[in-house]
CSV table of C-alpha atoms in Angstrom, one decimal:
chain,number,residue,atom,x,y,z
Z,1,MET,CA,126.8,147.0,131.2
Z,2,CYS,CA,127.7,143.2,129.8
Z,3,ALA,CA,128.5,141.9,126.7
Z,4,PRO,CA,125.9,140.0,125.2
Z,5,ASP,CA,125.9,136.2,125.9
Z,6,PRO,CA,126.6,134.2,122.4
Z,7,PRO,CA,123.2,132.7,121.5
Z,8,ALA,CA,122.5,129.3,122.0
Z,9,PRO,CA,122.8,126.8,118.9
Z,10,PRO,CA,119.7,124.9,118.0
Z,11,ASP,CA,118.1,122.0,119.8
Z,12,PRO,CA,118.6,118.8,117.3
Z,13,LYS,CA,115.5,117.2,118.7
Z,14,GLU,CA,113.6,120.6,118.1
Z,15,THR,CA,114.7,121.5,114.8
Z,16,SER,CA,114.5,117.4,113.7
Z,17,ALA,CA,110.8,118.0,115.0
Z,18,ALA,CA,110.0,120.9,113.1
Z,19,SER,CA,110.9,119.4,109.8
Z,20,THR,CA,109.4,116.3,110.7
Z,21,ALA,CA,106.2,118.2,111.4
Z,22,THR,CA,106.4,120.7,108.2
Z,23,ASN,CA,107.6,117.6,106.2
Z,24,VAL,CA,104.2,115.8,107.8
Z,25,GLY,CA,102.0,118.4,107.1
Z,26,THR,CA,102.8,119.1,103.3
Z,27,ALA,CA,102.5,115.5,102.8
Z,28,ILE,CA,99.3,115.6,103.8
Z,29,ALA,CA,98.3,118.8,101.8
Z,30,ASN,CA,99.8,117.1,98.8
Z,31,ALA,CA,97.8,114.1,99.6
Z,32,ASN,CA,94.4,116.5,99.7
Z,33,LEU,CA,95.5,118.1,96.5
Z,34,GLY,CA,95.4,114.3,94.9
Z,35,ASN,CA,92.0,113.7,95.7
Z,36,VAL,CA,90.3,114.7,93.3
Z,37,ASN,CA,86.5,113.9,92.6
Z,38,GLN,CA,85.4,112.7,89.3
Z,39,VAL,CA,82.0,113.1,87.8
Z,40,THR,CA,82.0,111.0,84.1
Z,41,PRO,CA,78.8,110.2,82.3
Z,42,ASP,CA,79.7,106.3,83.0
Z,43,GLY,CA,79.9,106.8,86.7
Z,44,ASN,CA,81.8,108.5,89.8
Z,45,LEU,CA,84.7,108.5,91.7
Z,46,THR,CA,84.9,109.8,95.3
Z,47,TYR,CA,87.1,109.9,97.9
Z,48,SER,CA,86.6,110.6,101.4
Z,49,GLN,CA,88.6,110.2,105.2
Z,50,THR,CA,87.5,107.0,106.5
Z,51,GLY,CA,90.6,107.5,110.0
Z,52,THR,CA,93.5,108.4,110.8
Z,53,TYR,CA,96.5,106.1,112.1
Z,54,LYS,CA,99.6,107.0,114.8
Z,55,TRP,CA,103.1,107.1,113.5
Z,56,ASN,CA,105.7,108.1,115.9
Z,57,ASP,CA,108.9,109.5,115.2
Z,58,PRO,CA,112.2,107.3,116.0
Z,59,TYR,CA,114.2,110.1,116.9
Z,60,THR,CA,112.3,112.6,118.4
Z,61,GLY,CA,109.1,110.3,119.6
Z,62,LYS,CA,106.6,112.5,118.8
Z,63,SER,CA,103.5,111.1,117.6
Z,64,TYR,CA,101.6,112.8,113.7
Z,65,ASP,CA,97.9,111.5,113.1
Z,66,ILE,CA,98.4,110.3,109.4
Z,67,PRO,CA,94.7,110.6,107.4
Z,68,THR,CA,93.9,107.4,105.3
Z,69,TYR,CA,91.4,107.6,102.4
Z,70,THR,CA,88.9,105.3,100.6
Z,71,ALA,CA,88.3,105.7,96.8
Z,72,THR,CA,84.6,104.9,96.3
Z,73,GLN,CA,83.8,104.0,92.7
Z,74,THR,CA,79.9,104.0,91.5
Z,75,LEU,CA,78.8,103.3,88.4
Z,76,SER,CA,76.1,105.1,86.4
Z,77,GLN,CA,72.6,103.2,86.4
Z,78,THR,CA,72.7,101.8,83.2
Z,79,GLY,CA,76.3,101.2,83.7
Z,80,GLN,CA,76.0,98.5,87.1
Z,81,ALA,CA,73.0,96.8,84.6
Z,82,ILE,CA,75.7,95.7,82.3
Z,83,LYS,CA,77.9,94.9,85.1
Z,84,ASP,CA,75.7,93.0,86.7
Z,85,GLN,CA,74.9,91.3,83.2
Z,86,THR,CA,78.6,90.7,82.6
Z,87,ASP,CA,79.3,89.8,85.6
Z,88,GLN,CA,76.3,86.6,85.3
Z,89,ALA,CA,77.8,85.8,81.9
Z,90,GLN,CA,81.4,85.6,83.2
Z,91,LEU,CA,79.9,83.1,86.0
Z,92,ASN,CA,78.5,81.1,83.9
Z,93,LEU,CA,81.5,80.9,81.6
Z,94,GLY,CA,83.8,80.3,85.1
Z,95,LYS,CA,81.4,77.0,86.0
Z,96,LEU,CA,81.8,75.6,82.1
Z,97,ALA,CA,85.4,76.2,82.5
Z,98,ASN,CA,85.5,74.0,85.4
Z,99,SER,CA,83.3,71.3,84.4
Z,100,GLN,CA,85.5,71.0,81.0
Z,101,SER,CA,88.6,70.8,82.9
Z,102,ALA,CA,87.9,67.6,84.6
Z,103,PHE,CA,87.4,66.6,81.3
Z,104,LEU,CA,91.2,67.2,79.9
Z,105,ASN,CA,91.8,65.7,82.8
Z,106,ASP,CA,91.4,62.2,81.5
Z,107,PHE,CA,92.2,64.0,77.8
Z,108,LEU,CA,95.6,65.0,78.5
Z,109,SER,CA,96.7,61.5,80.3
Z,110,LYS,CA,96.6,60.3,76.7
Z,111,PRO,CA,99.4,61.4,74.9
Z,112,VAL,CA,99.1,62.2,71.2
Z,113,ASP,CA,100.4,59.2,69.0
Z,114,LEU,CA,102.9,61.0,66.4
Z,115,SER,CA,104.1,57.5,64.9
Z,116,ASN,CA,104.0,56.3,61.3
Z,117,ASP,CA,101.5,53.7,61.7
Z,118,ALA,CA,99.3,56.5,63.4
Z,119,THR,CA,99.9,58.9,61.1
Z,120,GLU,CA,99.8,56.7,57.9
Z,121,ALA,CA,96.4,55.8,59.6
Z,122,ARG,CA,95.5,59.5,59.7
Z,123,LEU,CA,96.0,60.2,56.3
Z,124,MET,CA,94.4,56.8,55.2
Z,125,ASP,CA,91.4,58.3,56.9
Z,126,LEU,CA,91.7,61.3,55.4
Z,127,GLY,CA,92.1,60.5,51.9
Z,128,MET,CA,88.7,58.6,52.3
Z,129,LYS,CA,86.9,61.3,53.5
Z,130,ARG,CA,88.7,64.0,50.6
Z,131,LEU,CA,90.5,62.3,48.1
Z,132,GLN,CA,88.3,59.1,47.4
Z,133,PRO,CA,85.5,60.5,46.3
Z,134,ALA,CA,87.5,62.7,44.0
Z,135,LEU,CA,89.1,59.5,42.5
Z,136,ASP,CA,86.0,57.8,42.2
Z,137,ALA,CA,84.4,60.4,40.2
Z,138,ARG,CA,87.2,60.9,38.0
Z,139,ARG,CA,87.2,56.6,37.4
Z,140,ALA,CA,83.5,57.1,36.9
Z,141,SER,CA,84.2,59.7,34.0
Z,142,ASN,CA,86.6,58.0,32.2
Z,143,GLU,CA,84.6,54.9,32.5
Z,144,ALA,CA,82.0,56.6,30.6
Z,145,ASP,CA,84.2,57.9,27.9
Z,146,LEU,CA,85.5,54.6,27.2
Z,147,ILE,CA,81.8,53.3,27.0
Z,148,ASN,CA,81.0,56.1,24.7
Z,149,ARG,CA,84.2,55.5,22.6
Z,150,GLY,CA,83.1,51.8,21.7
Z,151,ILE,CA,85.5,50.4,24.1
Z,152,ARG,CA,83.9,47.5,26.5
Z,153,PRO,CA,84.5,46.2,29.8
Z,154,GLY,CA,86.3,42.7,29.2
Z,155,SER,CA,88.2,43.9,26.4
Z,156,ASP,CA,92.3,44.1,25.9
Z,157,ALA,CA,91.9,48.4,25.6
Z,158,TYR,CA,89.4,48.2,28.7
Z,159,ALA,CA,91.5,46.4,30.7
Z,160,GLN,CA,94.3,48.6,30.2
Z,161,ALA,CA,92.3,52.0,30.9
Z,162,GLN,CA,91.4,50.7,34.1
Z,163,ASN,CA,95.2,49.6,34.8
Z,164,LEU,CA,96.0,53.1,34.4
Z,165,GLU,CA,93.2,54.5,36.5
Z,166,ASN,CA,94.5,52.5,39.3
Z,167,GLN,CA,98.2,53.0,38.8
Z,168,GLY,CA,96.8,56.9,39.0
Z,169,GLU,CA,94.9,56.4,42.1
Z,170,ASN,CA,97.8,54.4,44.2
Z,171,ASP,CA,99.8,57.3,43.2
Z,172,ALA,CA,97.8,60.0,44.2
Z,173,TYR,CA,97.5,58.2,47.6
Z,174,ASN,CA,101.1,57.7,47.6
Z,175,GLN,CA,101.4,61.4,47.1
Z,176,LEU,CA,99.6,61.8,50.0
Z,177,LEU,CA,101.5,59.9,52.2
Z,178,LEU,CA,104.5,61.6,51.4
Z,179,SER,CA,103.8,64.9,51.6
Z,180,GLY,CA,101.0,65.1,53.9
Z,181,ARG,CA,103.0,63.7,56.7
Z,182,GLY,CA,102.8,67.9,57.9
Z,183,GLN,CA,99.6,68.0,58.2
Z,184,ALA,CA,98.8,65.3,59.5
Z,185,VAL,CA,101.2,65.4,62.5
Z,186,GLN,CA,99.5,70.0,62.5
Z,187,GLU,CA,96.3,68.3,62.2
Z,188,ALA,CA,96.5,65.6,64.9
Z,189,LEU,CA,98.0,68.1,67.9
Z,190,ALA,CA,95.0,70.7,66.7
Z,191,GLN,CA,92.3,68.6,67.6
Z,192,ASN,CA,94.5,67.8,71.2
Z,193,SER,CA,95.2,71.5,71.3
Z,194,ALA,CA,91.5,72.1,70.7
Z,195,PRO,CA,90.2,71.1,74.3
Z,196,ILE,CA,92.9,73.3,76.3
Z,197,ASN,CA,92.7,75.9,73.8
Z,198,ASN,CA,88.4,76.1,74.4
Z,199,LEU,CA,89.5,76.1,78.3
Z,200,THR,CA,91.5,78.8,77.7
Z,201,ALA,CA,89.0,81.3,75.9
Z,202,LEU,CA,86.6,80.8,78.7
Z,203,LEU,CA,88.7,81.3,81.5
Z,204,SER,CA,89.7,84.5,79.8
Z,205,GLY,CA,86.3,85.1,79.4
Z,206,SER,CA,85.4,85.2,83.1
Z,207,GLN,CA,88.3,87.1,84.2
Z,208,VAL,CA,87.1,89.7,86.6
Z,209,SER,CA,87.2,93.3,85.3
Z,210,GLN,CA,89.3,95.6,86.7
Z,211,PRO,CA,87.7,99.4,87.0
Z,212,ASN,CA,90.0,102.6,85.3
Z,213,PHE,CA,90.5,105.3,87.2
Z,214,VAL,CA,91.6,108.9,85.4
Z,215,ASN,CA,95.1,110.4,86.2
Z,216,ALA,CA,94.4,113.5,87.8
Z,217,ASN,CA,95.7,116.8,87.8
Z,218,MET,CA,97.9,116.7,90.9
Z,219,PRO,CA,99.7,119.8,92.3
Z,220,THR,CA,102.7,119.5,95.1
Z,221,ILE,CA,103.5,121.3,97.6
Z,222,PRO,CA,107.3,122.1,97.9
Z,223,THR,CA,108.5,121.5,101.0
Z,224,THR,CA,109.9,124.3,103.8
Z,225,ASP,CA,113.8,123.4,104.6
Z,226,VAL,CA,112.9,124.3,108.2
Z,227,ALA,CA,116.4,123.2,109.9
Z,228,GLY,CA,118.4,125.1,107.0
Z,229,LEU,CA,115.9,128.3,107.9
Z,230,ILE,CA,116.8,127.7,112.0
Z,231,ASN,CA,120.4,127.1,111.6
Z,232,THR,CA,120.7,130.0,109.3
Z,233,ASN,CA,118.9,132.4,111.8
Z,234,TYR,CA,121.4,130.7,114.6
Z,235,ASN,CA,124.2,131.4,112.1
Z,236,GLN,CA,123.1,135.5,111.7
Z,237,LYS,CA,122.6,136.2,115.6
Z,238,LEU,CA,126.3,134.0,115.8
Z,239,GLN,CA,127.8,136.3,113.7
Z,240,ASN,CA,126.0,139.2,115.6
Z,241,TRP,CA,127.5,138.3,119.0
Z,242,GLN,CA,131.3,137.9,117.2
Z,243,GLN,CA,130.8,141.3,116.3
Z,244,GLN,CA,129.8,143.1,119.7
Z,245,ALA,CA,132.4,140.6,121.1
Z,246,GLN,CA,135.4,142.0,118.9
Z,247,SER,CA,134.0,145.5,119.0
Z,248,SER,CA,133.9,144.9,123.3
Z,249,SER,CA,137.4,143.4,122.9
Z,250,ASP,CA,139.0,146.1,120.9
Z,251,LEU,CA,137.7,149.1,123.1
Z,252,PHE,CA,139.0,147.5,126.1
Z,253,GLY,CA,142.2,146.6,124.2
Z,254,GLY,CA,142.9,149.9,123.7
Z,255,LEU,CA,142.5,151.3,127.0
Z,256,PHE,CA,144.7,148.7,128.1
Z,257,GLY,CA,147.3,149.7,125.9
Z,258,LEU,CA,147.4,153.5,127.1
Z,259,GLY,CA,147.9,153.0,130.4
Z,260,ALA,CA,147.1,154.4,133.3
Z,261,ASN,CA,147.2,158.1,131.8
Z,262,VAL,CA,143.8,157.3,130.0
Z,263,ILE,CA,142.2,155.9,132.8
Z,264,LYS,CA,142.9,158.7,135.1
Z,265,TYR,CA,141.7,161.2,132.2
Z,266,SER,CA,139.0,159.4,131.7
Z,267,ASP,CA,137.4,160.5,135.3
Z,268,ARG,CA,134.5,162.8,135.0
Z,269,ARG,CA,136.2,165.4,137.1
Z,270,VAL,CA,138.6,166.5,134.6
Z,271,LYS,CA,135.9,166.4,132.1
Z,272,THR,CA,133.7,170.0,131.0
Z,273,ASN,CA,130.5,170.0,128.3
Z,274,VAL,CA,129.6,166.2,128.6
Z,275,ARG,CA,126.7,165.0,126.6
Z,276,ARG,CA,126.3,161.3,125.5
Z,277,VAL,CA,126.5,161.1,121.9
Z,278,GLY,CA,125.6,157.4,121.3
Z,279,GLU,CA,126.4,153.8,122.6
Z,280,PHE,CA,129.5,151.5,121.8
Z,281,ALA,CA,128.9,147.9,120.5
Z,282,ASN,CA,129.3,146.0,123.9
Z,283,GLY,CA,126.9,148.4,125.6
Z,284,LEU,CA,129.2,151.6,127.3
Z,285,ALA,CA,127.5,155.0,126.9
Z,286,LYS,CA,129.9,157.0,124.2
Z,287,TYR,CA,130.4,160.4,125.7
Z,288,ALA,CA,131.5,163.5,123.3
Z,289,PHE,CA,133.6,166.0,126.1
Z,290,GLU,CA,136.2,168.7,126.5
Z,291,TYR,CA,139.2,168.7,129.6
Z,292,VAL,CA,139.6,171.3,131.9
Z,293,TRP,CA,142.8,172.3,130.3
Z,294,GLY,CA,141.9,172.2,126.7
Z,295,GLY,CA,142.4,170.6,123.9
Z,296,GLY,CA,139.1,170.8,121.8
Z,297,GLU,CA,136.3,168.3,121.6
Z,298,GLN,CA,136.6,164.5,123.0
Z,299,ILE,CA,135.0,160.7,122.4
Z,300,GLY,CA,135.3,158.7,124.8
Z,301,VAL,CA,134.0,156.9,128.0
Z,302,MET,CA,133.3,157.5,131.2
Z,303,ALA,CA,135.8,155.9,134.4
Z,304,ASP,CA,132.9,155.0,136.7
Z,305,GLU,CA,130.9,152.9,133.7
Z,306,VAL,CA,133.9,151.5,133.0
Z,307,ARG,CA,134.6,150.6,136.4
Z,308,ALA,CA,131.4,148.8,137.0
Z,309,PHE,CA,131.7,146.9,133.3
Z,310,ARG,CA,135.0,146.0,134.1
Z,311,PRO,CA,136.6,147.0,137.8
Z,312,HIS,CA,140.3,145.5,136.5
Z,313,ALA,CA,140.3,148.0,133.7
Z,314,VAL,CA,139.9,150.9,135.9
Z,315,ILE,CA,143.0,152.4,138.2
Z,316,ASN,CA,143.1,155.3,140.8
Z,317,VAL,CA,145.7,157.3,140.4
Z,318,GLY,CA,146.5,160.4,142.9
């Protein structure tokens, strides 16, 4: 019997193919675990496999069928009716925004005039609308008070009172011009921005609503380290072979070291009470026996079996 041959190392491509196949299978299983159909009062979310595509491993050249999925969301009857109405309203707002954009094209071509003359003109216009009615009411009240006190128009006292009234109104307008400039500028800018803000509001109201999906609990399956298992198995086989090879080397090294006498004494003809008791690691039978001249029980091999295994290890003497 001969010593066993060393184990063949794993083929890299076969190892890679096995590992890739495991990874692909695990990924597909995880994808299926994540495709959780959902049923809610507002609608349903359903996953379905709608096909496959071929993926080729660039290293091994093997092809894998990868499934493709489609997620379908359906609304309840009431929810669908609301969505239809909302979609129509948003479409109307979009159309209105489109028509307003044509107006803005002309409106924005005219810049806002923030010069002193334009600002003061706006303030005076504001004063005539808001301040002047209050001043007129105050003047009428003061004139009635003068008459009630016997001060008639045309008198010096009446003229003096009117001068004071005119001076007060003039001071009020001066105060408006001095302190109201910032407000006038803000109102001008606000007036200029109003059409833009209206258009922005219309556009934001006409945006398409995106469906909301629930984040499902998705457990994952860990990937098996196939390449590691293959290499571990190979290393174990290699260690076993190395141990067997070492045992065989030790056995025959001992035989060679003992020389011709031991080889001669391994002949069956000089042994009695021979019985097989086991086997060495290299496959040679192990025997218990006694020499015909005595000396007690011995453990060893038979020369004829050693010759069949390694012819040069046996020497014929005498």
